[in-house]
Each structure stands twice: as structure tokens, then as C-alpha cells.
Amino acid sequence: EALSKQRLHAVWSSPLLRAHSTGLAVAGAAGVGLQVDWRLRERNLGVMQGLDPKELEERYPEVLEAWKSQTPLPVSAGAEVESDVVQRVESSLFDVAHAHPGKKVAMILHGATIRCFLKRASGGARITTPKNVSVTTLVVGPGRSWRVVQVADVSDLEPAPPPASPDVTMLPSDGGPADGTAAKGATVQARL
């Protein structure tokens, strides 16, 4: 609802159910169609997929410890490598920026995916993964560059006046292990 006041030019989402459903709601509120991009899908977490913390602790303690400490997951996890996740999200971000220059666009994706993206922005430092429906703002450009301006803003839960300049928005919708240590609905905005 809050994003409906943002004058979105387009809405893009992951094809996965939760993000796609969120994308449909955002697109409907904005009065635009939903575009789907597979590059916005959730990070493949390998052996972590579908396991709760107790199962992870029993079966893959080294994987769970790496996840909690935000260090690279061991090869034994069979997970998608963080740098590969960042590369595909950046590819989508730059394509969307090129397709919608100077326009505000929502991009809905997943928690473990946005976690990789924000860790890249922090230079690999430990981060606090954004909560559901929070807003993280990126500035895209010049060229194929981007930077984070704001992380995990929740003031979008109450209607606010639109920003003075055009933006692109990415919304993570779920991900990570069943213990909820990853965001399940953050937003990233990228100014074009």
C-alpha cells in the first residue's frame, strides 16, 4: 500500500511464489504490470534448504555456523556462491536501470539473495539482514556502479511523501534457513 504512493514506473520480481505474489500486489497497487526476472530468485542454499535450525545443527553444524557468522558457506553445503548471487542480481539491476532510465521501479526478491547483495556493499563486513517489508535504497550509476544510501527503513509502513528524485526499488520476500535469520521481505530502492 505504501509503495502505491511512490509512482512506480514498473515492478519486477523473482518468479518464485512468495516474491511473485508480493510483486502482483505491488504492481496492482501501482497500476503497472508485473515483470518477472529469474535472476531475482532466491539463493540456492544447498543442504540448508527446508531444514530447521535443530536439523541443521545435528546434520550440518559447520554450515549453520558459517551461516550465523556470515562467512562463506563451506563447499559441502552445496550452496550457490555469494559472488554468483551478487553477479546475477547486479546484472538484473543494471538491465532494469537501462530499461527504465530516470524512473522508479520496484524489484521484489528474497532474503538470502539480498543478504549477499548487501554484504557485497559492505565490503564483506557482517550485516544485519533487513526485516520484512523494510526499504533499502541504492543509487545506480554512473555506468555499471551502485551504492547503498539507506538500509532497512520501515517508515514505508506509513504513507510518506514520495522522494524528490526517481528511484528503483527491490523487495526481498523470503529466504534463509527456517530459523528466520534471513530477511523475508526487505526492499531495495535504486535511484537511476
PDB file of C-alpha atoms in Angstrom:
ATOM      1  CA  GLU A   1       0.000   0.000   0.000  1.00  0.00           C
ATOM      2  CA  ALA A   2       2.767   2.445   0.918  1.00  0.00           C
ATOM      3  CA  LEU A   3       4.561   1.734  -2.368  1.00  0.00           C
ATOM      4  CA  SER A   4       1.414   2.650  -4.316  1.00  0.00           C
ATOM      5  CA  LYS A   5       2.170   6.274  -3.418  1.00  0.00           C
ATOM      6  CA  GLN A   6       5.699   6.021  -4.851  1.00  0.00           C
ATOM      7  CA  ARG A   7       4.670   6.496  -8.505  1.00  0.00           C
ATOM      8  CA  LEU A   8       6.325   3.291  -9.664  1.00  0.00           C
ATOM      9  CA  HIS A   9       7.040   3.014 -13.369  1.00  0.00           C
ATOM     10  CA  ALA A  10       7.462  -0.788 -13.298  1.00  0.00           C
ATOM     11  CA  VAL A  11       7.575  -3.741 -10.909  1.00  0.00           C
ATOM     12  CA  TRP A  12       9.951  -6.677 -11.321  1.00  0.00           C
ATOM     13  CA  SER A  13      10.049  -9.828  -9.194  1.00  0.00           C
ATOM     14  CA  SER A  14      11.540 -13.225  -8.757  1.00  0.00           C
ATOM     15  CA  PRO A  15       9.435 -15.973 -10.345  1.00  0.00           C
ATOM     16  CA  LEU A  16       9.210 -17.813  -7.014  1.00  0.00           C
ATOM     17  CA  LEU A  17       5.770 -17.875  -5.404  1.00  0.00           C
ATOM     18  CA  ARG A  18       6.192 -15.582  -2.404  1.00  0.00           C
ATOM     19  CA  ALA A  19       8.048 -12.852  -4.285  1.00  0.00           C
ATOM     20  CA  HIS A  20       5.753 -13.209  -7.276  1.00  0.00           C
ATOM     21  CA  SER A  21       2.673 -12.807  -5.034  1.00  0.00           C
ATOM     22  CA  THR A  22       4.197  -9.738  -3.415  1.00  0.00           C
ATOM     23  CA  GLY A  23       5.067  -8.416  -6.865  1.00  0.00           C
ATOM     24  CA  LEU A  24       1.494  -8.833  -8.053  1.00  0.00           C
ATOM     25  CA  ALA A  25       0.225  -6.901  -5.030  1.00  0.00           C
ATOM     26  CA  VAL A  26       2.757  -4.085  -5.504  1.00  0.00           C
ATOM     27  CA  ALA A  27       2.154  -3.917  -9.252  1.00  0.00           C
ATOM     28  CA  GLY A  28      -1.608  -3.845  -8.719  1.00  0.00           C
ATOM     29  CA  ALA A  29      -1.337  -1.039  -6.180  1.00  0.00           C
ATOM     30  CA  ALA A  30       0.950   0.884  -8.536  1.00  0.00           C
ATOM     31  CA  GLY A  31      -1.265   0.302 -11.557  1.00  0.00           C
ATOM     32  CA  VAL A  32       1.529  -1.309 -13.601  1.00  0.00           C
ATOM     33  CA  GLY A  33       2.185  -4.819 -14.902  1.00  0.00           C
ATOM     34  CA  LEU A  34       4.480  -7.283 -13.167  1.00  0.00           C
ATOM     35  CA  GLN A  35       7.709  -8.243 -14.954  1.00  0.00           C
ATOM     36  CA  VAL A  36       9.447 -11.475 -13.881  1.00  0.00           C
ATOM     37  CA  ASP A  37      13.228 -11.965 -13.874  1.00  0.00           C
ATOM     38  CA  TRP A  38      14.720 -15.307 -12.879  1.00  0.00           C
ATOM     39  CA  ARG A  39      17.927 -13.516 -11.780  1.00  0.00           C
ATOM     40  CA  LEU A  40      15.990 -12.183  -8.765  1.00  0.00           C
ATOM     41  CA  ARG A  41      15.276 -15.704  -7.463  1.00  0.00           C
ATOM     42  CA  GLU A  42      16.327 -16.874  -4.011  1.00  0.00           C
ATOM     43  CA  ARG A  43      19.862 -18.007  -3.381  1.00  0.00           C
ATOM     44  CA  ASN A  44      20.199 -21.782  -3.557  1.00  0.00           C
ATOM     45  CA  LEU A  45      21.221 -22.679  -0.005  1.00  0.00           C
ATOM     46  CA  GLY A  46      22.035 -26.309  -0.783  1.00  0.00           C
ATOM     47  CA  VAL A  47      21.774 -28.584   2.256  1.00  0.00           C
ATOM     48  CA  MET A  48      20.147 -25.777   4.266  1.00  0.00           C
ATOM     49  CA  GLN A  49      17.025 -25.772   2.078  1.00  0.00           C
ATOM     50  CA  GLY A  50      13.965 -26.742   4.117  1.00  0.00           C
ATOM     51  CA  LEU A  51      15.808 -27.629   7.317  1.00  0.00           C
ATOM     52  CA  ASP A  52      15.114 -26.028  10.678  1.00  0.00           C
ATOM     53  CA  PRO A  53      17.977 -24.896  12.959  1.00  0.00           C
ATOM     54  CA  LYS A  54      17.865 -28.070  15.053  1.00  0.00           C
ATOM     55  CA  GLU A  55      18.202 -30.270  11.964  1.00  0.00           C
ATOM     56  CA  LEU A  56      20.997 -28.070  10.642  1.00  0.00           C
ATOM     57  CA  GLU A  57      22.830 -28.250  13.977  1.00  0.00           C
ATOM     58  CA  GLU A  58      22.549 -32.043  14.036  1.00  0.00           C
ATOM     59  CA  ARG A  59      23.375 -32.726  10.393  1.00  0.00           C
ATOM     60  CA  TYR A  60      25.463 -29.768   9.200  1.00  0.00           C
ATOM     61  CA  PRO A  61      26.858 -27.847  12.200  1.00  0.00           C
ATOM     62  CA  GLU A  62      29.717 -26.330  10.152  1.00  0.00           C
ATOM     63  CA  VAL A  63      27.229 -24.992   7.588  1.00  0.00           C
ATOM     64  CA  LEU A  64      24.984 -23.492  10.265  1.00  0.00           C
ATOM     65  CA  GLU A  65      27.979 -21.874  11.989  1.00  0.00           C
ATOM     66  CA  ALA A  66      29.144 -20.322   8.707  1.00  0.00           C
ATOM     67  CA  TRP A  67      25.609 -19.019   8.038  1.00  0.00           C
ATOM     68  CA  LYS A  68      25.333 -17.478  11.520  1.00  0.00           C
ATOM     69  CA  SER A  69      28.811 -15.931  11.360  1.00  0.00           C
ATOM     70  CA  GLN A  70      28.193 -14.677   7.797  1.00  0.00           C
ATOM     71  CA  THR A  71      31.314 -16.336   6.482  1.00  0.00           C
ATOM     72  CA  PRO A  72      31.295 -18.151   3.130  1.00  0.00           C
ATOM     73  CA  LEU A  73      29.359 -21.399   3.321  1.00  0.00           C
ATOM     74  CA  PRO A  74      31.612 -24.459   3.012  1.00  0.00           C
ATOM     75  CA  VAL A  75      31.680 -26.297  -0.303  1.00  0.00           C
ATOM     76  CA  SER A  76      29.979 -29.216   1.482  1.00  0.00           C
ATOM     77  CA  ALA A  77      26.848 -27.020   1.788  1.00  0.00           C
ATOM     78  CA  GLY A  78      26.285 -27.267  -1.964  1.00  0.00           C
ATOM     79  CA  ALA A  79      25.021 -23.675  -1.884  1.00  0.00           C
ATOM     80  CA  GLU A  80      25.181 -21.048  -4.581  1.00  0.00           C
ATOM     81  CA  VAL A  81      28.320 -18.958  -4.073  1.00  0.00           C
ATOM     82  CA  GLU A  82      27.677 -15.414  -2.783  1.00  0.00           C
ATOM     83  CA  SER A  83      29.628 -13.776  -5.611  1.00  0.00           C
ATOM     84  CA  ASP A  84      27.469 -15.611  -8.177  1.00  0.00           C
ATOM     85  CA  VAL A  85      24.313 -14.352  -6.448  1.00  0.00           C
ATOM     86  CA  VAL A  86      25.636 -10.783  -6.475  1.00  0.00           C
ATOM     87  CA  GLN A  87      26.631 -11.056 -10.136  1.00  0.00           C
ATOM     88  CA  ARG A  88      23.151 -12.149 -11.247  1.00  0.00           C
ATOM     89  CA  VAL A  89      21.365  -9.514  -9.128  1.00  0.00           C
ATOM     90  CA  GLU A  90      23.699  -6.784 -10.404  1.00  0.00           C
ATOM     91  CA  SER A  91      23.059  -7.949 -13.952  1.00  0.00           C
ATOM     92  CA  SER A  92      19.313  -7.581 -13.398  1.00  0.00           C
ATOM     93  CA  LEU A  93      19.697  -4.246 -11.606  1.00  0.00           C
ATOM     94  CA  PHE A  94      21.719  -2.739 -14.449  1.00  0.00           C
ATOM     95  CA  ASP A  95      19.337  -4.110 -17.089  1.00  0.00           C
ATOM     96  CA  VAL A  96      16.355  -2.647 -15.228  1.00  0.00           C
ATOM     97  CA  ALA A  97      18.145   0.695 -14.836  1.00  0.00           C
ATOM     98  CA  HIS A  98      18.849   0.706 -18.582  1.00  0.00           C
ATOM     99  CA  ALA A  99      15.230  -0.198 -19.427  1.00  0.00           C
ATOM    100  CA  HIS A 100      13.737   2.434 -17.102  1.00  0.00           C
ATOM    101  CA  PRO A 101      16.155   5.403 -17.050  1.00  0.00           C
ATOM    102  CA  GLY A 102      15.127   8.068 -14.577  1.00  0.00           C
ATOM    103  CA  LYS A 103      12.131   6.041 -13.403  1.00  0.00           C
ATOM    104  CA  LYS A 104      11.214   4.431 -10.086  1.00  0.00           C
ATOM    105  CA  VAL A 105      10.954   0.633 -10.314  1.00  0.00           C
ATOM    106  CA  ALA A 106      10.178  -1.961  -7.607  1.00  0.00           C
ATOM    107  CA  MET A 107      12.199  -5.186  -7.662  1.00  0.00           C
ATOM    108  CA  ILE A 108      10.950  -7.965  -5.382  1.00  0.00           C
ATOM    109  CA  LEU A 109      13.445 -10.640  -4.379  1.00  0.00           C
ATOM    110  CA  HIS A 110      14.413 -12.870  -1.450  1.00  0.00           C
ATOM    111  CA  GLY A 111      16.201 -12.578   1.888  1.00  0.00           C
ATOM    112  CA  ALA A 112      19.280 -14.721   1.335  1.00  0.00           C
ATOM    113  CA  THR A 113      19.728 -13.066  -2.057  1.00  0.00           C
ATOM    114  CA  ILE A 114      19.539  -9.537  -0.672  1.00  0.00           C
ATOM    115  CA  ARG A 115      21.807 -10.583   2.196  1.00  0.00           C
ATOM    116  CA  CYS A 116      24.534 -11.450  -0.352  1.00  0.00           C
ATOM    117  CA  PHE A 117      23.952  -8.192  -2.189  1.00  0.00           C
ATOM    118  CA  LEU A 118      24.185  -6.052   0.958  1.00  0.00           C
ATOM    119  CA  LYS A 119      27.251  -7.931   2.215  1.00  0.00           C
ATOM    120  CA  ARG A 120      28.918  -7.016  -1.079  1.00  0.00           C
ATOM    121  CA  ALA A 121      28.000  -3.384  -0.489  1.00  0.00           C
ATOM    122  CA  SER A 122      29.538  -3.521   2.994  1.00  0.00           C
ATOM    123  CA  GLY A 123      32.791  -4.926   1.664  1.00  0.00           C
ATOM    124  CA  GLY A 124      32.023  -8.313   3.209  1.00  0.00           C
ATOM    125  CA  ALA A 125      31.509  -6.975   6.725  1.00  0.00           C
ATOM    126  CA  ARG A 126      28.899  -8.585   8.957  1.00  0.00           C
ATOM    127  CA  ILE A 127      25.483  -7.029   8.337  1.00  0.00           C
ATOM    128  CA  THR A 128      22.084  -7.029   9.960  1.00  0.00           C
ATOM    129  CA  THR A 129      19.789  -8.623   7.421  1.00  0.00           C
ATOM    130  CA  PRO A 130      16.820  -6.331   6.703  1.00  0.00           C
ATOM    131  CA  LYS A 131      13.438  -7.317   8.115  1.00  0.00           C
ATOM    132  CA  ASN A 132      10.280  -7.957   6.130  1.00  0.00           C
ATOM    133  CA  VAL A 133       8.998  -5.015   4.141  1.00  0.00           C
ATOM    134  CA  SER A 134      11.871  -2.738   5.022  1.00  0.00           C
ATOM    135  CA  VAL A 135      13.299  -0.395   2.406  1.00  0.00           C
ATOM    136  CA  THR A 136      16.923  -0.248   1.360  1.00  0.00           C
ATOM    137  CA  THR A 137      17.799   2.487  -1.122  1.00  0.00           C
ATOM    138  CA  LEU A 138      20.503   2.148  -3.760  1.00  0.00           C
ATOM    139  CA  VAL A 139      21.823   4.768  -6.121  1.00  0.00           C
ATOM    140  CA  VAL A 140      22.607   3.213  -9.507  1.00  0.00           C
ATOM    141  CA  GLY A 141      25.243   4.784 -11.732  1.00  0.00           C
ATOM    142  CA  PRO A 142      27.173   6.302 -13.172  1.00  0.00           C
ATOM    143  CA  GLY A 143      27.627   3.401 -15.540  1.00  0.00           C
ATOM    144  CA  ARG A 144      27.574  -0.061 -14.005  1.00  0.00           C
ATOM    145  CA  SER A 145      28.033   1.053 -10.421  1.00  0.00           C
ATOM    146  CA  TRP A 146      25.743   1.309  -7.417  1.00  0.00           C
ATOM    147  CA  ARG A 147      25.911   2.275  -3.777  1.00  0.00           C
ATOM    148  CA  VAL A 148      23.662   1.840  -0.759  1.00  0.00           C
ATOM    149  CA  VAL A 149      22.095   5.025   0.592  1.00  0.00           C
ATOM    150  CA  GLN A 150      19.752   3.594   3.219  1.00  0.00           C
ATOM    151  CA  VAL A 151      19.205   0.110   4.704  1.00  0.00           C
ATOM    152  CA  ALA A 152      16.115  -1.419   6.315  1.00  0.00           C
ATOM    153  CA  ASP A 153      13.922   1.678   6.544  1.00  0.00           C
ATOM    154  CA  VAL A 154      10.461   0.800   7.871  1.00  0.00           C
ATOM    155  CA  SER A 155       8.902   4.230   7.581  1.00  0.00           C
ATOM    156  CA  ASP A 156       7.284   2.989   4.353  1.00  0.00           C
ATOM    157  CA  LEU A 157       4.772   1.197   6.553  1.00  0.00           C
ATOM    158  CA  GLU A 158       3.105   4.564   6.984  1.00  0.00           C
ATOM    159  CA  PRO A 159       2.397   6.682   3.911  1.00  0.00           C
ATOM    160  CA  ALA A 160       5.153   9.199   3.295  1.00  0.00           C
ATOM    161  CA  PRO A 161       5.638  11.797   0.594  1.00  0.00           C
ATOM    162  CA  PRO A 162       7.486  10.458  -2.469  1.00  0.00           C
ATOM    163  CA  PRO A 163      11.203  11.221  -2.693  1.00  0.00           C
ATOM    164  CA  ALA A 164      12.270  14.219  -4.749  1.00  0.00           C
ATOM    165  CA  SER A 165      14.208  12.104  -7.268  1.00  0.00           C
ATOM    166  CA  PRO A 166      13.429   8.917  -9.241  1.00  0.00           C
ATOM    167  CA  ASP A 167      14.321   5.508  -7.755  1.00  0.00           C
ATOM    168  CA  VAL A 168      14.299   1.768  -8.476  1.00  0.00           C
ATOM    169  CA  THR A 169      13.044  -0.499  -5.659  1.00  0.00           C
ATOM    170  CA  MET A 170      13.976  -4.128  -4.876  1.00  0.00           C
ATOM    171  CA  LEU A 171      11.915  -6.060  -2.315  1.00  0.00           C
ATOM    172  CA  PRO A 172      13.295  -9.309  -0.889  1.00  0.00           C
ATOM    173  CA  SER A 173      10.448 -11.542   0.185  1.00  0.00           C
ATOM    174  CA  ASP A 174      11.846 -14.658   1.834  1.00  0.00           C
ATOM    175  CA  GLY A 175      14.817 -16.918   2.314  1.00  0.00           C
ATOM    176  CA  GLY A 176      17.406 -18.438   4.525  1.00  0.00           C
ATOM    177  CA  PRO A 177      17.035 -21.257   6.977  1.00  0.00           C
ATOM    178  CA  ALA A 178      13.775 -21.884   8.792  1.00  0.00           C
ATOM    179  CA  ASP A 179      15.025 -20.040  11.890  1.00  0.00           C
ATOM    180  CA  GLY A 180      14.325 -16.699  10.209  1.00  0.00           C
ATOM    181  CA  THR A 181      17.916 -15.442  10.357  1.00  0.00           C
ATOM    182  CA  ALA A 182      17.477 -14.048   6.851  1.00  0.00           C
ATOM    183  CA  ALA A 183      15.074 -11.340   5.757  1.00  0.00           C
ATOM    184  CA  LYS A 184      11.717 -12.405   4.423  1.00  0.00           C
ATOM    185  CA  GLY A 185      10.572  -9.191   2.799  1.00  0.00           C
ATOM    186  CA  ALA A 186      13.077  -6.331   2.579  1.00  0.00           C
ATOM    187  CA  THR A 187      13.030  -3.623  -0.058  1.00  0.00           C
ATOM    188  CA  VAL A 188      15.925  -2.148  -2.011  1.00  0.00           C
ATOM    189  CA  GLN A 189      15.465   1.095  -3.912  1.00  0.00           C
ATOM    190  CA  ALA A 190      17.975   2.068  -6.564  1.00  0.00           C
ATOM    191  CA  ARG A 191      17.981   5.628  -7.857  1.00  0.00           C
ATOM    192  CA  LEU A 192      18.522   5.822 -11.615  1.00  0.00           C
TER     193      LEU A 192
END
